PDB file of C-alpha atoms in Angstrom:
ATOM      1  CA  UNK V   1      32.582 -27.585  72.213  1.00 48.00           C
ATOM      2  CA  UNK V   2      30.990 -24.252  73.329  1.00 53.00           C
ATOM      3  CA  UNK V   3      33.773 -22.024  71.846  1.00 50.00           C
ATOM      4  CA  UNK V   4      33.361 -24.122  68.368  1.00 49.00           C
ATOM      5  CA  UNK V   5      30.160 -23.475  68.480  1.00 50.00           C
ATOM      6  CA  UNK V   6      30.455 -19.698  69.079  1.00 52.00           C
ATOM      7  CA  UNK V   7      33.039 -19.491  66.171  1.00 54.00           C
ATOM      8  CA  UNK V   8      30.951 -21.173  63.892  1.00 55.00           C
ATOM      9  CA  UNK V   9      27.797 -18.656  65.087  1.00 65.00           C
ATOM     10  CA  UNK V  10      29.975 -15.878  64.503  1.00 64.00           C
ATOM     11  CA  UNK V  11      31.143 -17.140  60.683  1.00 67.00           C
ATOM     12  CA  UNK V  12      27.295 -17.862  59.711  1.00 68.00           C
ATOM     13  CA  UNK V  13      26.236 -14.545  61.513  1.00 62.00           C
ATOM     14  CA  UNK V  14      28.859 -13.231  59.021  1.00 72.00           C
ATOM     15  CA  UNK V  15      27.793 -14.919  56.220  1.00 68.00           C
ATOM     16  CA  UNK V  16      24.238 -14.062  57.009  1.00 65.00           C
ATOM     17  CA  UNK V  17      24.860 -10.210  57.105  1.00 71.00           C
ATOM     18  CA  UNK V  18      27.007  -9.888  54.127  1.00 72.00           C
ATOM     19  CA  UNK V  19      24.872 -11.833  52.207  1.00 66.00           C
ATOM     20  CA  UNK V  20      21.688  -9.990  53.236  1.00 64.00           C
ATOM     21  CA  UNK V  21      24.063  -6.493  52.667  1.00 61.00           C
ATOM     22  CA  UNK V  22      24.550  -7.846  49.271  1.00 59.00           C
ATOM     23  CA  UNK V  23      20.792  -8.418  48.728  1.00 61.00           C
ATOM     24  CA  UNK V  24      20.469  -4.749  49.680  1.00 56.00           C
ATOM     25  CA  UNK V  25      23.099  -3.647  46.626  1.00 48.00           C
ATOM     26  CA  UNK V  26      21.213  -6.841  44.117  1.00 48.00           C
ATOM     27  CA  UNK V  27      17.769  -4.178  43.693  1.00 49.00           C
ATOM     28  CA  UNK V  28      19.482  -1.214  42.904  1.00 48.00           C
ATOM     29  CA  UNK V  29      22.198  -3.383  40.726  1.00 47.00           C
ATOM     30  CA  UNK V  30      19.182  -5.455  39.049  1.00 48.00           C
ATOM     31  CA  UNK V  31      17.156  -1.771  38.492  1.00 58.00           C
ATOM     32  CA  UNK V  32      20.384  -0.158  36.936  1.00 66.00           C
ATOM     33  CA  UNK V  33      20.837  -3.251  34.608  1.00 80.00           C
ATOM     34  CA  UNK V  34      17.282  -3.309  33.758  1.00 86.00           C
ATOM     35  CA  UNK V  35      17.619   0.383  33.080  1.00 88.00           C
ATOM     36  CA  UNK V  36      19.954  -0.060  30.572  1.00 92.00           C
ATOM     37  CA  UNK V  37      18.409  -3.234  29.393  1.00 94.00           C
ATOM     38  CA  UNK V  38      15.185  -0.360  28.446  1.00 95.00           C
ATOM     39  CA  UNK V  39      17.499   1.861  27.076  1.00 95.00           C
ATOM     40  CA  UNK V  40      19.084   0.058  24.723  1.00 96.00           C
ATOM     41  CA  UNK V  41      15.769  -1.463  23.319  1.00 96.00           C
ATOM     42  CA  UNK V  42      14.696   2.160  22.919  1.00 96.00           C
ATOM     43  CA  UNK V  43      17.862   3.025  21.104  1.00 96.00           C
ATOM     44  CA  UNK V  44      17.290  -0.064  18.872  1.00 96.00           C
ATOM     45  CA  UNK V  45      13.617   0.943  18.084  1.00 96.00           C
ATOM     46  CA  UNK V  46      14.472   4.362  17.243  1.00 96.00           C
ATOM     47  CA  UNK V  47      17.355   3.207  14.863  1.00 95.00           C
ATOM     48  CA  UNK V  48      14.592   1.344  13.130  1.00 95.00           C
ATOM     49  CA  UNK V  49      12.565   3.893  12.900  1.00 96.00           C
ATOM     50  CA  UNK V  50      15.054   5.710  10.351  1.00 93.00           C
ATOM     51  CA  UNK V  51      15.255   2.184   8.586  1.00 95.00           C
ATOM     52  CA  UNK V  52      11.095   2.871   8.084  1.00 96.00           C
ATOM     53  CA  UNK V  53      11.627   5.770   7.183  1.00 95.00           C
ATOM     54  CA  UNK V  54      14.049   5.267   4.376  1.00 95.00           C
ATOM     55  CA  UNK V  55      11.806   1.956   3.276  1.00 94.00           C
ATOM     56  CA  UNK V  56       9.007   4.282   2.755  1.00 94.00           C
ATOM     57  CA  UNK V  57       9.554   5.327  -0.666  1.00 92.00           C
ATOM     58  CA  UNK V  58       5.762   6.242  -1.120  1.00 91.00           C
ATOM     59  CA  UNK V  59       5.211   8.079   1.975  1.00 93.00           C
ATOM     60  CA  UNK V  60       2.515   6.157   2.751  1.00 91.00           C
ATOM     61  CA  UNK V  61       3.316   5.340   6.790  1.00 95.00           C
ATOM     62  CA  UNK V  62       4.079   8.883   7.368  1.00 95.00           C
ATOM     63  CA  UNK V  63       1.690   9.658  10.241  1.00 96.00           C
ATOM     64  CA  UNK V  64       1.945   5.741  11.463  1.00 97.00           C
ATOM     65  CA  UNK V  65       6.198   6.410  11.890  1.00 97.00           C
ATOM     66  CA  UNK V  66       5.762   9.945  14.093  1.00 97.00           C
ATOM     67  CA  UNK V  67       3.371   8.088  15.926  1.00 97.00           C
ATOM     68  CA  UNK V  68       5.938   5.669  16.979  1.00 97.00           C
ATOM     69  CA  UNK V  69       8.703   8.220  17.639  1.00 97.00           C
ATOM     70  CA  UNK V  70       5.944  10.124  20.160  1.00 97.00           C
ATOM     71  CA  UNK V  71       5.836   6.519  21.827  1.00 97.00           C
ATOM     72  CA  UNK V  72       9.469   5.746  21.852  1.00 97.00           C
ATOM     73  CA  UNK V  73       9.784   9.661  23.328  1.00 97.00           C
ATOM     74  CA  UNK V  74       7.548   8.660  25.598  1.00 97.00           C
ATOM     75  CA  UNK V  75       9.219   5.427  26.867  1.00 97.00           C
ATOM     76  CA  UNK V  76      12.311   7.415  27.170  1.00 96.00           C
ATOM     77  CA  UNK V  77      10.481   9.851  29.509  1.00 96.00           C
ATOM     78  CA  UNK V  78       9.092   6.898  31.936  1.00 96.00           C
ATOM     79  CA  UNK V  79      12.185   5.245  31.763  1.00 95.00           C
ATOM     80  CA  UNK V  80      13.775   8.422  33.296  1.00 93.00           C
ATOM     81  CA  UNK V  81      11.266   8.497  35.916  1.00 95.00           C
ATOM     82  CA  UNK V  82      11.908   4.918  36.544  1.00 93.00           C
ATOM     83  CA  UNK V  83       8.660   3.770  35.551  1.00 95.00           C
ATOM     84  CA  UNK V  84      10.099   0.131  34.117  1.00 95.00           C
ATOM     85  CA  UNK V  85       6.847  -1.608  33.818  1.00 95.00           C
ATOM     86  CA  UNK V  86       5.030   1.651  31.488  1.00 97.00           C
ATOM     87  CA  UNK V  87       8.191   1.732  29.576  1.00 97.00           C
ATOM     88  CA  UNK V  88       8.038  -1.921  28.940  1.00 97.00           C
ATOM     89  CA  UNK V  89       4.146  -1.761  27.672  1.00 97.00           C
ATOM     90  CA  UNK V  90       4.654   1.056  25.746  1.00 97.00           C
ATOM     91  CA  UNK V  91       7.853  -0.914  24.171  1.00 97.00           C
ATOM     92  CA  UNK V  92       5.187  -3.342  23.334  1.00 97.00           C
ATOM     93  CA  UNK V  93       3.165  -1.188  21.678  1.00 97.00           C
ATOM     94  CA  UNK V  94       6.036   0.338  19.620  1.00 97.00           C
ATOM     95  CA  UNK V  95       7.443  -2.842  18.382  1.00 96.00           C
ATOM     96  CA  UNK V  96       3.157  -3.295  17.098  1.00 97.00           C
ATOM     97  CA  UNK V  97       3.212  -0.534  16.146  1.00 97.00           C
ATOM     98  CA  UNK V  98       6.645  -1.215  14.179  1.00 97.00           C
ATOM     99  CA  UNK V  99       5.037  -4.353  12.656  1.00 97.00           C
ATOM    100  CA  UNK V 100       1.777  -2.708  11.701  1.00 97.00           C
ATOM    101  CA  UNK V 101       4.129   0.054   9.278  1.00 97.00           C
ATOM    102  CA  UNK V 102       6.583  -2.709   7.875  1.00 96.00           C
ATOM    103  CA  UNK V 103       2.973  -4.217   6.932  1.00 96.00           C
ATOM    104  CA  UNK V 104       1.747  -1.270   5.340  1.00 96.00           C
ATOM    105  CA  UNK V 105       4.906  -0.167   3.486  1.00 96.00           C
ATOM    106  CA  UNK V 106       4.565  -3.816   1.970  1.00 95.00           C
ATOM    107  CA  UNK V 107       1.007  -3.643   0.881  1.00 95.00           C
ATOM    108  CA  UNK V 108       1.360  -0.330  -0.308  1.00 94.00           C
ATOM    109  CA  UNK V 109       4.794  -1.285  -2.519  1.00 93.00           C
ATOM    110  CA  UNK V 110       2.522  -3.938  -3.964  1.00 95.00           C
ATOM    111  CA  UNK V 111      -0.475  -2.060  -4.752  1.00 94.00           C
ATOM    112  CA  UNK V 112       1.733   0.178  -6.494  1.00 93.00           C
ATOM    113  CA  UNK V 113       3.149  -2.863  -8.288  1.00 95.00           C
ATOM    114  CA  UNK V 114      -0.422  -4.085  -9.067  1.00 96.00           C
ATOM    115  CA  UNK V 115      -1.352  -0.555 -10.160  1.00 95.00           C
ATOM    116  CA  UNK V 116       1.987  -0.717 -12.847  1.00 96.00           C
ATOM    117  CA  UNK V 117       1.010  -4.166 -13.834  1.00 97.00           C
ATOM    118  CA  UNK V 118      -2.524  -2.913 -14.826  1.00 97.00           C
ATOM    119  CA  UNK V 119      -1.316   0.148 -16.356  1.00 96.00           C
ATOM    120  CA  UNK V 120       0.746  -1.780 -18.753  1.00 97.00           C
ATOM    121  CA  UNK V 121      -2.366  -4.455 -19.165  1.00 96.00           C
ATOM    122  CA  UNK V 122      -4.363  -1.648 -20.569  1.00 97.00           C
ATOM    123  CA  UNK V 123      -1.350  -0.522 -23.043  1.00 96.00           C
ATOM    124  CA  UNK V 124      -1.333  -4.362 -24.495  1.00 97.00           C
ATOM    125  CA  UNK V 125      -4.844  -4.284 -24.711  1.00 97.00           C
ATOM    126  CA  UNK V 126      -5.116  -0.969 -26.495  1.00 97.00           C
ATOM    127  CA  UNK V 127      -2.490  -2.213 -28.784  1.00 97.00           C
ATOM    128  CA  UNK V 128      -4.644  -5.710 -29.484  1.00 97.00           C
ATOM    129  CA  UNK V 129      -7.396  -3.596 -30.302  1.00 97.00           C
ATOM    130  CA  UNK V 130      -5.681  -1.423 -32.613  1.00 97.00           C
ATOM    131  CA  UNK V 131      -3.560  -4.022 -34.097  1.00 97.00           C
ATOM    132  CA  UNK V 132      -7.024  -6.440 -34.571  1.00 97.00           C
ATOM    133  CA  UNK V 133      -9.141  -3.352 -35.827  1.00 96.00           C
ATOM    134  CA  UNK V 134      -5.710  -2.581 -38.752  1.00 96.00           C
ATOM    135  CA  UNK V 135      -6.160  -6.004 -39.777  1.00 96.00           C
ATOM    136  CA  UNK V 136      -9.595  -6.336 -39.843  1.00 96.00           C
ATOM    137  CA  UNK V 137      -9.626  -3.328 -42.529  1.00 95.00           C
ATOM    138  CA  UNK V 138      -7.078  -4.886 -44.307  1.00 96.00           C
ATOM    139  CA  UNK V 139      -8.913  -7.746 -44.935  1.00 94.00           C
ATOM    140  CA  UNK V 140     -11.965  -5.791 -45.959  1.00 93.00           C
ATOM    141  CA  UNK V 141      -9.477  -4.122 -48.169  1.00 93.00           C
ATOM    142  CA  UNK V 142      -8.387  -7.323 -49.541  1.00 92.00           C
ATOM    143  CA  UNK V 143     -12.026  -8.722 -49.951  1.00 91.00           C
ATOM    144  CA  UNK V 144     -13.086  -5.382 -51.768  1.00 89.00           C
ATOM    145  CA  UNK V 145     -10.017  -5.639 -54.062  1.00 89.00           C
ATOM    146  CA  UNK V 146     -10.414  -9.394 -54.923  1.00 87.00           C
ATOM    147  CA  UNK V 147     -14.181  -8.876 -55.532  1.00 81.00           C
ATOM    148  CA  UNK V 148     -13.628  -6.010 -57.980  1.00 74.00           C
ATOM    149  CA  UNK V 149     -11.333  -7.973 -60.436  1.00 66.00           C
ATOM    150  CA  UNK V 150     -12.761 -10.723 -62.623  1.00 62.00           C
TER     151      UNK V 150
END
């Protein structure tokens, strides 16, 4: 029994130190996954940023999109100095921040609509108006034409 027991000690001792070796390697295998994990979100947001910037046909965001490149520059920076948890706030911020211009592209895209749709209000009008004030003098026409005959 005492030799069984000493083999068995020996194969959980084992077990024991390659597992714990393998929790030494899990850190730097978890931080170089979650490394990439950050880059790639980065490299998503900044291929959306060019998708803004082709969406805004009105230049209206202009100042809102370089804001968001100085923040996705600036998650690239922490996540080269390994600073996970910054990058992942200012991520956060940046995909706001991303919301916030697809917002304001829409609003201005319809104001500009609304500002068409007015424009050609005022034409119809204007044409009303002419086309009521040409047919009120042709009925004053017509009154001062059937008035003068017997």
């Amino acid at each position: 029994g005492y030799g069984l027991m000493t083999g068995w000690s020996r194969r959980t001792l084992q077990m024991v130190i390659i597992g714990v070796g393998m929790l030494g390697a899990f850190p730097r295998i978890a931080a170089a996954g979650e490394e990439d994990d950050l880059q790639r979100q980065i490299d998503t947001q900044r291929a959306s940023v060019a998708d803004l910037e082709r969406l805004d046909e009105l230049k209206g965001v202009t100042d809102e999109i370089a804001l968001l490149k100085t923040w996705l520059d600036e998650a690239w920076n922490l996540r080269a100095k390994h600073e996970y948890d910054q990058v992942r706030e200012v991520l956060d911020r940046s995909l706001k921040q991303e919301d916030l211009i697809r917002t304001k592209i829409a609003v201005s895209k319809l104001r500009a609509q609304v500002q068409k749709r007015e424009a050609a209000l005022q034409d119809v009008r204007a044409k009303i108006a002419r086309t009521r004030k040409t047919l009120q003098e042709t009925a004053a026409k017509k009154k001062a034409l059937e008035g003068s005959t017997p």
